[in-house]
Coordinates of C-alpha atoms in Angstrom, one line a residue:
X1 CA -16.1 -47.3 -96.4
X2 CA -14.1 -45.3 -99.1
X3 CA -15.8 -43.1 -101.7
X4 CA -16.0 -44.9 -105.1
X5 CA -16.5 -43.5 -108.6
X6 CA -18.8 -45.3 -111.0
X7 CA -16.8 -45.7 -114.3
X8 CA -19.8 -45.0 -116.5
X9 CA -21.7 -42.4 -114.7
X10 CA -18.8 -40.8 -112.9
X11 CA -20.8 -40.4 -109.8
X12 CA -19.2 -40.2 -106.3
X13 CA -20.8 -42.7 -104.0
X14 CA -20.5 -42.0 -100.3
X15 CA -20.3 -44.8 -97.8
X16 CA -21.0 -48.5 -98.5
X17 CA -22.1 -49.9 -101.8
X18 CA -22.8 -53.4 -100.5
X19 CA -24.3 -53.8 -97.0
X20 CA -24.9 -57.5 -97.0
X21 CA -21.9 -58.2 -94.8
X22 CA -21.6 -55.0 -92.8
X23 CA -25.1 -55.2 -91.4
X24 CA -24.5 -52.7 -88.5
X25 CA -23.6 -49.8 -90.7
X26 CA -26.8 -47.8 -89.8
X27 CA -25.6 -47.9 -86.1
X28 CA -21.9 -47.3 -86.8
X29 CA -20.0 -44.2 -85.9
X30 CA -18.9 -43.7 -89.5
X31 CA -22.6 -43.4 -90.6
X32 CA -22.9 -40.2 -88.5
X33 CA -19.8 -38.8 -90.1
X34 CA -21.1 -39.5 -93.6
X35 CA -24.3 -37.7 -92.7
X36 CA -22.4 -34.5 -91.8
X37 CA -22.3 -35.0 -88.0
X38 CA -19.1 -34.6 -86.0
X39 CA -19.1 -36.8 -82.9
X40 CA -15.6 -35.6 -81.9
X41 CA -12.8 -37.6 -80.3
X42 CA -13.5 -40.5 -78.0
X43 CA -12.4 -40.4 -74.3
X44 CA -9.8 -43.2 -73.8
X45 CA -10.1 -44.4 -70.3
X46 CA -6.8 -45.0 -68.4
X47 CA -5.2 -44.4 -65.1
X48 CA -1.8 -43.3 -66.5
X49 CA -1.1 -40.6 -64.0
X50 CA -1.7 -42.8 -60.9
X51 CA 0.3 -45.7 -62.2
X52 CA 3.2 -43.5 -63.5
X53 CA 3.9 -42.6 -59.9
X54 CA 4.1 -46.2 -58.8
X55 CA 7.6 -47.5 -59.2
X56 CA 7.8 -51.2 -58.1
X57 CA 11.4 -52.1 -57.2
X58 CA 10.8 -54.8 -54.6
X59 CA 12.4 -58.0 -56.0
X60 CA 10.0 -60.1 -54.0
X61 CA 7.1 -58.7 -55.9
X62 CA 8.9 -58.7 -59.3
X63 CA 9.6 -62.4 -58.8
X64 CA 5.9 -63.1 -58.4
X65 CA 5.2 -61.0 -61.6
X66 CA 7.6 -63.3 -63.4
X67 CA 5.9 -66.4 -62.1
X68 CA 2.6 -65.1 -63.5
X69 CA 4.4 -64.4 -66.9
X70 CA 3.6 -60.7 -66.7
X71 CA 7.2 -59.4 -66.8
X72 CA 6.7 -57.9 -70.3
X73 CA 3.6 -56.0 -69.2
X74 CA 5.6 -54.8 -66.1
X75 CA 8.3 -53.4 -68.3
X76 CA 5.8 -51.5 -70.6
X77 CA 6.1 -47.8 -69.5
X78 CA 3.0 -45.7 -68.9
X79 CA 2.4 -43.0 -71.4
X80 CA -0.2 -40.5 -72.6
X81 CA -2.8 -42.0 -75.0
X82 CA -3.4 -40.2 -78.3
X83 CA -7.3 -40.0 -78.2
X84 CA -7.5 -38.7 -81.7
X85 CA -5.4 -41.6 -83.2
X86 CA -7.6 -44.1 -81.3
X87 CA -10.8 -42.4 -82.5
X88 CA -9.6 -42.4 -86.2
X89 CA -9.0 -46.1 -86.0
X90 CA -12.3 -46.9 -84.2
X91 CA -14.1 -45.1 -87.0
X92 CA -12.7 -47.7 -89.3
X93 CA -13.2 -50.7 -86.9
X94 CA -16.0 -53.1 -87.9
X95 CA -17.7 -55.1 -85.2
X96 CA -18.9 -57.7 -87.8
X97 CA -15.3 -58.8 -88.7
X98 CA -13.2 -57.3 -85.9
X99 CA -11.0 -55.6 -88.5
X100 CA -10.0 -52.1 -89.5
X101 CA -11.2 -51.2 -93.0
X102 CA -8.5 -49.2 -94.8
X103 CA -8.1 -48.0 -98.4
X104 CA -5.9 -51.0 -99.3
X105 CA -7.8 -53.7 -97.4
X106 CA -8.5 -54.9 -93.9
X107 CA -6.1 -55.1 -91.0
X108 CA -6.6 -56.5 -87.4
X109 CA -4.8 -56.8 -84.1
X110 CA -3.9 -60.4 -83.6
X111 CA -2.4 -62.5 -80.8
X112 CA 1.1 -62.2 -82.3
X113 CA 0.8 -58.4 -81.9
X114 CA -0.2 -58.8 -78.3
X115 CA 2.7 -61.1 -77.6
X116 CA 5.4 -59.0 -79.3
X117 CA 4.2 -55.5 -78.3
X118 CA 3.3 -56.2 -74.7
X119 CA 5.3 -59.4 -74.1
X120 CA 2.2 -61.2 -72.8
X121 CA 1.8 -65.1 -73.0
X122 CA -0.7 -66.2 -75.6
X123 CA -0.6 -69.9 -74.6
X124 CA -2.0 -71.5 -71.4
X125 CA -5.3 -71.7 -69.7
X126 CA -8.2 -69.4 -70.7
X127 CA -9.1 -66.6 -68.4
X128 CA -12.6 -67.9 -67.4
X129 CA -14.2 -67.7 -64.0
X130 CA -17.1 -66.5 -61.9
X131 CA -18.1 -62.9 -61.5
X132 CA -19.9 -63.6 -58.2
X133 CA -18.8 -65.0 -54.8
X134 CA -20.4 -68.2 -53.7
X135 CA -19.6 -67.9 -50.0
X136 CA -19.5 -64.5 -48.3
X137 CA -19.0 -61.2 -50.2
X138 CA -16.4 -59.3 -52.0
X139 CA -15.3 -57.4 -48.8
X140 CA -14.2 -60.7 -47.3
X141 CA -12.3 -61.6 -50.5
X142 CA -10.5 -58.2 -50.3
X143 CA -9.5 -58.9 -46.7
X144 CA -8.2 -62.4 -47.5
X145 CA -6.4 -61.7 -50.8
X146 CA -5.6 -57.9 -50.6
X147 CA -4.9 -57.5 -46.9
X148 CA -7.5 -54.8 -46.3
X149 CA -11.3 -54.6 -45.9
X150 CA -13.0 -51.8 -47.8
X151 CA -15.3 -49.5 -45.8
X152 CA -19.0 -49.9 -46.2
X153 CA -19.4 -46.5 -47.8
X154 CA -20.8 -47.4 -51.2
X155 CA -17.8 -45.7 -52.8
X156 CA -14.6 -47.7 -52.3
X157 CA -16.3 -50.9 -53.3
X158 CA -19.4 -50.9 -55.5
X159 CA -20.6 -54.3 -56.5
X160 CA -17.6 -56.3 -57.7
X161 CA -15.5 -53.2 -58.6
X162 CA -13.0 -51.5 -56.3
X163 CA -11.3 -48.1 -56.7
X164 CA -7.8 -48.3 -58.3
X165 CA -6.8 -45.5 -56.0
X166 CA -7.4 -47.7 -53.0
X167 CA -5.1 -50.3 -54.5
X168 CA -2.4 -47.7 -55.2
X169 CA -2.8 -46.4 -51.6
X170 CA -2.2 -50.0 -50.3
X171 CA 1.2 -50.2 -52.1
X172 CA 2.2 -46.5 -51.5
X173 CA 4.6 -47.6 -48.6
X174 CA 7.3 -50.2 -49.3
X175 CA 7.1 -53.7 -47.9
X176 CA 9.0 -54.2 -44.7
X177 CA 12.0 -56.4 -44.9
X178 CA 10.6 -58.9 -42.4
X179 CA 7.2 -59.2 -44.2
X180 CA 5.6 -62.7 -44.1
X181 CA 4.8 -64.6 -47.2
X182 CA 1.1 -63.8 -46.8
X183 CA 1.9 -60.1 -46.6
X184 CA 4.1 -60.2 -49.7
X185 CA 1.4 -62.0 -51.7
X186 CA -1.3 -59.5 -50.6
X187 CA 1.0 -56.6 -51.5
X188 CA 1.8 -58.2 -54.9
X189 CA -1.9 -58.8 -55.7
X190 CA -2.7 -55.1 -55.1
X191 CA 0.0 -54.0 -57.5
X192 CA -0.7 -56.7 -60.2
X193 CA -4.5 -56.1 -60.1
X194 CA -3.9 -52.3 -60.6
X195 CA -1.4 -53.1 -63.4
X196 CA -3.5 -55.4 -65.5
X197 CA -6.6 -53.1 -65.0
X198 CA -4.6 -50.0 -66.2
X199 CA -3.0 -51.7 -69.2
X200 CA -5.3 -54.6 -70.2
X201 CA -8.8 -54.6 -68.8
X202 CA -9.8 -50.9 -68.2
X203 CA -13.5 -50.4 -68.4
X204 CA -15.4 -47.3 -69.1
X205 CA -15.7 -46.4 -65.4
X206 CA -12.0 -45.4 -65.7
X207 CA -11.3 -45.6 -61.9
X208 CA -12.3 -49.1 -60.9
X209 CA -11.1 -52.6 -61.3
X210 CA -13.2 -55.8 -61.3
X211 CA -12.2 -58.1 -58.5
X212 CA -12.9 -61.2 -60.5
X213 CA -9.3 -61.2 -61.7
X214 CA -8.2 -62.0 -58.1
X215 CA -9.3 -65.5 -58.7
X216 CA -6.4 -66.0 -61.1
X217 CA -3.9 -64.8 -58.4
X218 CA -5.0 -67.0 -55.5
X219 CA -2.0 -69.3 -55.5
X220 CA 1.1 -67.2 -56.0
X221 CA 3.5 -69.8 -54.7
X222 CA 2.8 -72.0 -57.7
X223 CA 0.5 -70.0 -60.0
X224 CA -1.4 -71.5 -62.9
X225 CA -0.3 -70.5 -66.3
X226 CA -2.9 -68.4 -68.0
X227 CA -3.1 -66.9 -71.5
X228 CA -3.2 -63.2 -70.5
X229 CA -2.7 -62.2 -74.2
X230 CA -5.9 -63.8 -75.4
X231 CA -7.9 -62.4 -72.5
X232 CA -6.5 -58.9 -73.3
X233 CA -7.4 -59.2 -77.0
X234 CA -10.9 -60.5 -76.3
X235 CA -11.6 -57.6 -73.9
X236 CA -10.2 -55.1 -76.5
X237 CA -12.4 -56.5 -79.3
X238 CA -15.5 -56.0 -77.1
X239 CA -14.5 -52.4 -76.2
X240 CA -13.8 -51.6 -79.9
X241 CA -17.3 -52.9 -80.8
X242 CA -18.9 -50.8 -78.2
X243 CA -16.9 -47.7 -79.1
X244 CA -17.8 -48.0 -82.8
X245 CA -21.5 -47.5 -82.0
X246 CA -23.0 -44.2 -83.2
X247 CA -23.6 -42.7 -79.7
X248 CA -20.4 -43.9 -78.0
X249 CA -18.3 -41.2 -76.3
X250 CA -15.6 -43.3 -74.6
X251 CA -13.6 -46.5 -74.9
X252 CA -11.8 -48.8 -72.5
X253 CA -9.5 -51.8 -72.9
X254 CA -5.9 -51.8 -73.9
X255 CA -5.8 -48.5 -75.7
X256 CA -2.1 -48.3 -75.5
X257 CA -1.9 -51.6 -77.3
X258 CA -4.0 -50.1 -80.2
X259 CA -1.7 -47.1 -80.3
X260 CA 1.5 -49.1 -80.4
X261 CA 0.0 -51.4 -83.0
X262 CA -0.7 -48.5 -85.2
X263 CA 2.8 -47.2 -84.9
X264 CA 4.1 -50.7 -85.8
X265 CA 1.8 -51.5 -88.7
X266 CA 1.2 -47.9 -89.9
X267 CA 4.5 -46.1 -89.0
X268 CA 3.6 -42.9 -90.9
X269 CA 1.1 -42.3 -88.0
X270 CA 3.9 -42.3 -85.4
X271 CA 5.5 -39.0 -84.2
X272 CA 9.3 -38.5 -84.3
X273 CA 11.2 -40.3 -81.6
X274 CA 13.2 -37.8 -79.6
X275 CA 16.2 -39.3 -77.7
X276 CA 17.5 -37.2 -74.8
X277 CA 20.4 -34.8 -75.7
X278 CA 23.7 -36.6 -75.7
X279 CA 22.2 -40.0 -75.0
X280 CA 23.6 -43.2 -76.5
X281 CA 21.1 -46.0 -76.1
X282 CA 23.6 -48.7 -76.5
X283 CA 22.2 -52.2 -76.5
X284 CA 18.4 -52.5 -76.0
X285 CA 17.5 -54.1 -72.7
X286 CA 15.2 -57.1 -72.6
X287 CA 11.8 -55.6 -73.0
X288 CA 8.7 -55.9 -75.1
X289 CA 8.5 -54.0 -78.4
X290 CA 6.5 -51.2 -76.7
X291 CA 9.8 -50.0 -75.1
X292 CA 10.9 -48.7 -78.5
X293 CA 8.5 -45.7 -78.3
X294 CA 9.4 -44.6 -74.8
X295 CA 10.8 -41.3 -76.3
X296 CA 7.9 -40.5 -78.6
X297 CA 6.7 -37.0 -77.6
X298 CA 3.2 -36.6 -76.1
X299 CA 0.4 -35.4 -78.3
X300 CA -1.7 -33.7 -75.6
X301 CA -0.5 -30.2 -76.7
X302 CA -2.2 -30.5 -80.1
X303 CA -5.7 -29.2 -80.7
X304 CA -8.0 -32.3 -80.6
X305 CA -10.2 -31.5 -83.6
X306 CA -7.3 -30.6 -85.9
X307 CA -5.4 -33.8 -84.9
X308 CA -8.5 -36.0 -85.6
X309 CA -8.9 -34.5 -89.0
X310 CA -5.2 -34.9 -89.7
X311 CA -5.3 -38.7 -88.8
X312 CA -8.4 -39.1 -90.9
X313 CA -6.6 -37.6 -93.9
X314 CA -3.5 -39.7 -93.4
X315 CA -5.6 -42.9 -93.4
X316 CA -7.6 -41.9 -96.4
X317 CA -4.6 -41.0 -98.5
X318 CA -2.3 -43.9 -97.4
X319 CA -0.8 -46.1 -100.0
X320 CA -0.3 -49.8 -100.2
X321 CA 2.8 -50.9 -98.3
X322 CA 3.4 -47.4 -97.2
X323 CA 6.0 -46.7 -94.5
X324 CA 8.1 -43.7 -93.5
X325 CA 11.2 -44.7 -95.3
X326 CA 10.2 -46.3 -98.6
X327 CA 7.5 -43.8 -99.4
X328 CA 10.0 -41.0 -99.2
X329 CA 12.8 -42.7 -100.9
X330 CA 10.8 -43.8 -104.0
X331 CA 9.2 -40.4 -104.8
X332 CA 10.4 -37.0 -105.7
X333 CA 8.7 -33.8 -104.6
X334 CA 9.4 -33.5 -100.9
X335 CA 10.5 -29.9 -101.3
X336 CA 7.1 -29.0 -102.7
X337 CA 5.5 -29.9 -99.3
X338 CA 7.8 -27.8 -97.2
X339 CA 5.9 -25.6 -94.7
X340 CA 5.9 -21.8 -94.9
X341 CA 8.3 -20.6 -92.3
X342 CA 7.3 -17.4 -90.5
X343 CA 9.9 -14.7 -89.8
X344 CA 11.2 -14.8 -86.3
X345 CA 9.7 -11.3 -85.5
X346 CA 6.2 -12.6 -86.5
X347 CA 6.6 -15.7 -84.3
X348 CA 7.7 -13.6 -81.3
X349 CA 5.0 -11.0 -81.9
X350 CA 2.2 -13.7 -82.2
X351 CA 3.5 -15.5 -79.1
X352 CA 3.6 -12.2 -77.0
X353 CA 0.2 -11.3 -78.2
X354 CA -1.3 -14.6 -77.2
X355 CA 0.6 -14.8 -73.9
X356 CA -0.8 -11.4 -72.8
X357 CA -4.3 -12.6 -73.2
X358 CA -3.7 -15.5 -70.6
X359 CA -5.7 -14.8 -67.4
X360 CA -4.9 -16.2 -64.0
X361 CA -6.7 -19.2 -62.5
X362 CA -10.1 -18.3 -61.1
X363 CA -10.8 -18.5 -57.4
X364 CA -7.5 -17.1 -56.1
X365 CA -8.5 -14.3 -53.6
X366 CA -5.0 -13.1 -52.7
X367 CA -3.8 -10.5 -55.2
X368 CA -0.1 -11.3 -54.9
X369 CA -0.8 -15.0 -55.5
X370 CA -3.1 -14.3 -58.3
X371 CA -0.5 -12.1 -60.1
X372 CA 2.2 -14.8 -59.6
X373 CA -0.2 -17.3 -61.1
X374 CA -0.8 -15.0 -64.0
X375 CA 2.9 -14.5 -64.6
X376 CA 3.6 -18.2 -64.4
X377 CA 0.9 -19.0 -66.9
X378 CA 1.9 -16.2 -69.3
X379 CA 5.5 -17.4 -69.3
X380 CA 4.4 -21.0 -69.9
X381 CA 2.1 -19.9 -72.7
X382 CA 4.9 -17.8 -74.3
X383 CA 7.2 -20.7 -74.2
X384 CA 4.7 -23.0 -75.9
X385 CA 3.8 -20.5 -78.6
X386 CA 7.4 -20.1 -79.5
X387 CA 8.4 -23.8 -79.2
X388 CA 5.4 -25.3 -81.0
X389 CA 6.1 -23.6 -84.4
X390 CA 9.8 -24.7 -84.2
X391 CA 8.7 -28.3 -83.5
X392 CA 6.3 -28.1 -86.5
X393 CA 9.1 -27.0 -88.8
X394 CA 11.3 -29.8 -87.6
X395 CA 8.6 -32.4 -88.1
X396 CA 7.7 -31.2 -91.6
X397 CA 11.2 -30.7 -93.0
X398 CA 12.1 -34.1 -94.3
X399 CA 15.2 -35.9 -93.0
X400 CA 18.0 -36.1 -95.6
X401 CA 18.3 -39.8 -95.4
X402 CA 14.6 -40.2 -96.4
X403 CA 14.9 -38.1 -99.5
X404 CA 15.1 -39.3 -103.1
X405 CA 18.8 -39.6 -104.2
X406 CA 18.2 -36.8 -106.7
X407 CA 17.0 -34.4 -104.0
X408 CA 19.8 -35.4 -101.6
X409 CA 22.3 -34.5 -104.3
X410 CA 20.5 -31.3 -105.0
X411 CA 20.8 -30.3 -101.3
X412 CA 24.5 -31.1 -101.2
X413 CA 25.2 -29.1 -104.3
X414 CA 23.0 -26.1 -103.3
X415 CA 23.7 -25.8 -99.5
X416 CA 26.9 -27.8 -99.1
X417 CA 27.5 -31.1 -97.4
X418 CA 26.1 -31.2 -93.9
X419 CA 24.7 -27.7 -93.8
X420 CA 21.0 -28.9 -94.1
X421 CA 21.3 -31.1 -91.0
X422 CA 23.3 -28.5 -89.1
X423 CA 20.6 -25.9 -89.6
X424 CA 17.8 -28.3 -88.5
X425 CA 20.0 -29.3 -85.5
X426 CA 20.3 -25.6 -84.5
X427 CA 16.6 -25.1 -84.7
X428 CA 16.0 -28.2 -82.5
X429 CA 18.6 -26.9 -80.0
X430 CA 16.9 -23.5 -80.0
X431 CA 13.5 -25.2 -79.3
X432 CA 14.9 -27.1 -76.4
X433 CA 16.5 -24.0 -75.0
X434 CA 13.2 -22.1 -75.2
X435 CA 11.4 -24.9 -73.4
X436 CA 14.2 -25.1 -70.7
X437 CA 14.3 -21.3 -70.1
X438 CA 10.5 -21.1 -70.1
X439 CA 10.0 -23.8 -67.5
X440 CA 12.8 -22.5 -65.3
X441 CA 11.5 -18.9 -65.2
X442 CA 7.9 -19.9 -64.9
X443 CA 9.0 -21.7 -61.7
X444 CA 11.0 -18.7 -60.6
X445 CA 8.1 -16.4 -61.2
X446 CA 5.9 -18.6 -59.1
X447 CA 8.4 -18.2 -56.2
X448 CA 8.9 -14.5 -56.6
X449 CA 7.4 -12.2 -53.9
X450 CA 7.0 -9.1 -56.2
X451 CA 6.6 -8.4 -59.9
X452 CA 9.8 -6.4 -59.9
X453 CA 11.7 -9.3 -58.5
X454 CA 10.4 -11.6 -61.2
X455 CA 11.3 -9.1 -63.9
X456 CA 14.8 -8.7 -62.6
X457 CA 15.4 -12.4 -62.5
X458 CA 14.3 -12.8 -66.0
X459 CA 16.3 -9.8 -67.3
X460 CA 19.5 -11.0 -65.7
X461 CA 19.2 -14.4 -67.3
X462 CA 18.3 -13.1 -70.7
X463 CA 21.2 -10.6 -70.7
X464 CA 23.6 -13.3 -69.8
X465 CA 22.5 -15.7 -72.6
X466 CA 25.1 -16.1 -75.4
X467 CA 23.8 -14.2 -78.4
X468 CA 25.9 -13.5 -81.5
X469 CA 25.1 -10.6 -83.8
X470 CA 27.1 -10.5 -87.0
X471 CA 26.6 -6.8 -87.4
X472 CA 27.9 -5.9 -83.9
X473 CA 31.6 -5.1 -83.5
X474 CA 33.3 -8.1 -81.9
X475 CA 36.5 -8.3 -79.9
X476 CA 38.2 -11.8 -79.8
X477 CA 40.7 -12.5 -77.1
X478 CA 43.3 -15.0 -78.3
X479 CA 46.5 -15.9 -76.5
X480 CA 48.4 -18.3 -74.3
X481 CA 46.6 -20.2 -71.5
X482 CA 46.3 -18.7 -68.0
X483 CA 47.1 -15.1 -68.9
X484 CA 43.9 -13.5 -67.8
X485 CA 41.6 -13.6 -70.9
X486 CA 38.7 -15.0 -68.9
X487 CA 39.2 -12.5 -66.1
X488 CA 39.1 -9.6 -68.6
X489 CA 35.9 -10.9 -70.2
X490 CA 34.2 -11.4 -66.8
X491 CA 35.1 -7.8 -65.7
X492 CA 34.2 -6.0 -68.9
X493 CA 31.1 -7.8 -70.1
X494 CA 28.1 -9.8 -69.1
X495 CA 30.0 -13.1 -69.8
X496 CA 30.7 -15.3 -66.8
X497 CA 33.5 -17.7 -67.8
X498 CA 35.1 -19.9 -65.1
X499 CA 38.3 -18.7 -63.6
X500 CA 40.8 -21.0 -61.9
X501 CA 44.5 -20.9 -61.2
X502 CA 45.4 -23.5 -63.8
X503 CA 45.6 -23.6 -67.6
X504 CA 42.8 -24.6 -70.1
X505 CA 40.0 -23.7 -67.8
X506 CA 38.1 -22.4 -70.8
X507 CA 37.3 -25.3 -73.1
X508 CA 35.0 -23.6 -75.6
X509 CA 34.0 -20.3 -77.1
X510 CA 32.2 -18.0 -74.6
X511 CA 30.4 -14.8 -75.4
X512 CA 29.9 -11.6 -73.5
X513 CA 28.3 -8.2 -74.3
X514 CA 29.4 -4.6 -73.5
X515 CA 27.3 -1.5 -73.6
X516 CA 29.4 1.7 -73.8
X517 CA 28.3 5.2 -74.9
X518 CA 24.9 3.8 -76.2
X519 CA 26.8 1.3 -78.4
X520 CA 27.0 -2.4 -78.0
X521 CA 30.1 -4.6 -78.4
X522 CA 30.7 -8.3 -78.3
X523 CA 33.7 -9.9 -76.6
X524 CA 34.7 -13.5 -77.1
X525 CA 36.8 -15.7 -74.8
X526 CA 38.7 -18.5 -76.5
X527 CA 40.6 -21.5 -75.2
X528 CA 44.4 -21.1 -74.8
X529 CA 46.9 -21.6 -77.6
X530 CA 50.2 -23.4 -77.4
X531 CA 53.2 -22.6 -79.6
X532 CA 54.3 -25.8 -81.2
X533 CA 55.9 -26.9 -84.5
X534 CA 53.6 -28.2 -87.2
X535 CA 55.2 -31.6 -87.1
X536 CA 54.7 -32.0 -83.3
X537 CA 51.5 -33.8 -82.4
X538 CA 48.9 -31.9 -80.4
X539 CA 47.2 -33.1 -77.3
X540 CA 43.4 -33.3 -77.5
X541 CA 42.5 -30.2 -75.5
X542 CA 45.2 -27.8 -77.0
X543 CA 44.5 -29.1 -80.5
X544 CA 40.7 -28.5 -80.2
X545 CA 41.2 -25.1 -78.6
X546 CA 43.7 -23.9 -81.2
X547 CA 41.5 -25.0 -84.1
X548 CA 38.5 -23.2 -82.7
X549 CA 40.4 -20.0 -82.1
X550 CA 42.2 -20.0 -85.5
X551 CA 38.9 -20.6 -87.2
X552 CA 37.2 -17.8 -85.3
X553 CA 39.9 -15.2 -86.0
X554 CA 40.3 -16.2 -89.7
X555 CA 44.0 -17.0 -89.4

């Protein structure tokens, strides 16, 4: 698969040199790429949106899931599939060997990966059965095992496949407390059938599930122990083989398994994990390994063609035993790969220019609704155009702990201890604030009755946001607690500190702005100070407040 250079002739050979083993190369997807064709990303079939809205909390159903040994799959959260990552791996998947051909050798998804990542059992009886009904038809099977009979409309039930949306509809309402065992089993089958189809056995139809899997759930009181992991892997191998063909445009099977496997085995392909602000995970709950990446950001905002090219380059240039930490700790030169940071004025100008070009959704006849739609979409576009560059800078600036020791020392000597991380943290905080404000005001714009009302709401919020200008004259109010500092700031400026009739209401530094005679001023409200001896210990709140105020005033 990789280009090779003949030592004597120094000629670059494209594609395979020896085709005796890889006999299907003329029909493979990579052959089209070598010939200059661009097939584009594959469509990864899934029903993530429907299943994400189904939150199963009934312990009676969960107990049945545990009996079937599908608890690990039940705990795997639904997430967006990275179509470009899956496509880049399929381009290196070989149907002859069921392996991915990479620069350093071959890799494959094995049963151990399925067991660890999805928590599926890999021992037990094989998933083998009939795809036809001997007595009766599939409608009767649905009535017996699922609790409903599909209408004869050639849409809900086609052949042996039923719409997943019909299964989701059947479990949309909770089970009654006095449900019989038969009703509980029928309800559980609807959920489990939709679950295994979404995460394990998705076919290229994308919206249907094969009813043959019901045969493995007939006896839910004492179910037989099946090897769900081996069935999942066999189905995935077949889908990878089909998707690697030259004319394929979509892929089914456990695409989320392929994505998680890539993040485990090739961690440099994984995006940065973003825990929520102020969150301490504590001890990890009992869950499959897939739970580790629940906070990996979605990739759907990236342009598909650029992302596919990026993944191809990463796979081509990968090194043996490469991972995110060792590759960065053992080499020097991370600073040479730093991105070019645009000035803030240019980022804002570019975002405004692109946001103005956003047009409303077609087909809205009402003028007021159309303009509200335009404003909402423009605010959303403005937020994304500002936040995406900031996220790109954060992803491309290396973390200090992954740098070579020489470069870590260089950062500390040049910028000071902790300043590098502090600046990146502020950029990340700015990005989150931009996203939060953008989403909030896009929602307000959609609810506004007039354009003027939407502009006034936005202006009030922007004026009230804390902004510090080092060149603007600043008045800092420092004094004892409960003497009226916050009241003065609230009356004179745009700041809105809390005011109550007890001390230490203000626990941090609050900013306000004053416009007087065409000149701007800043006013700062600080926590109260207590007069104490140096030897006397401080309580936590007064000590924190005094330290902040003294540092701010330069005392």
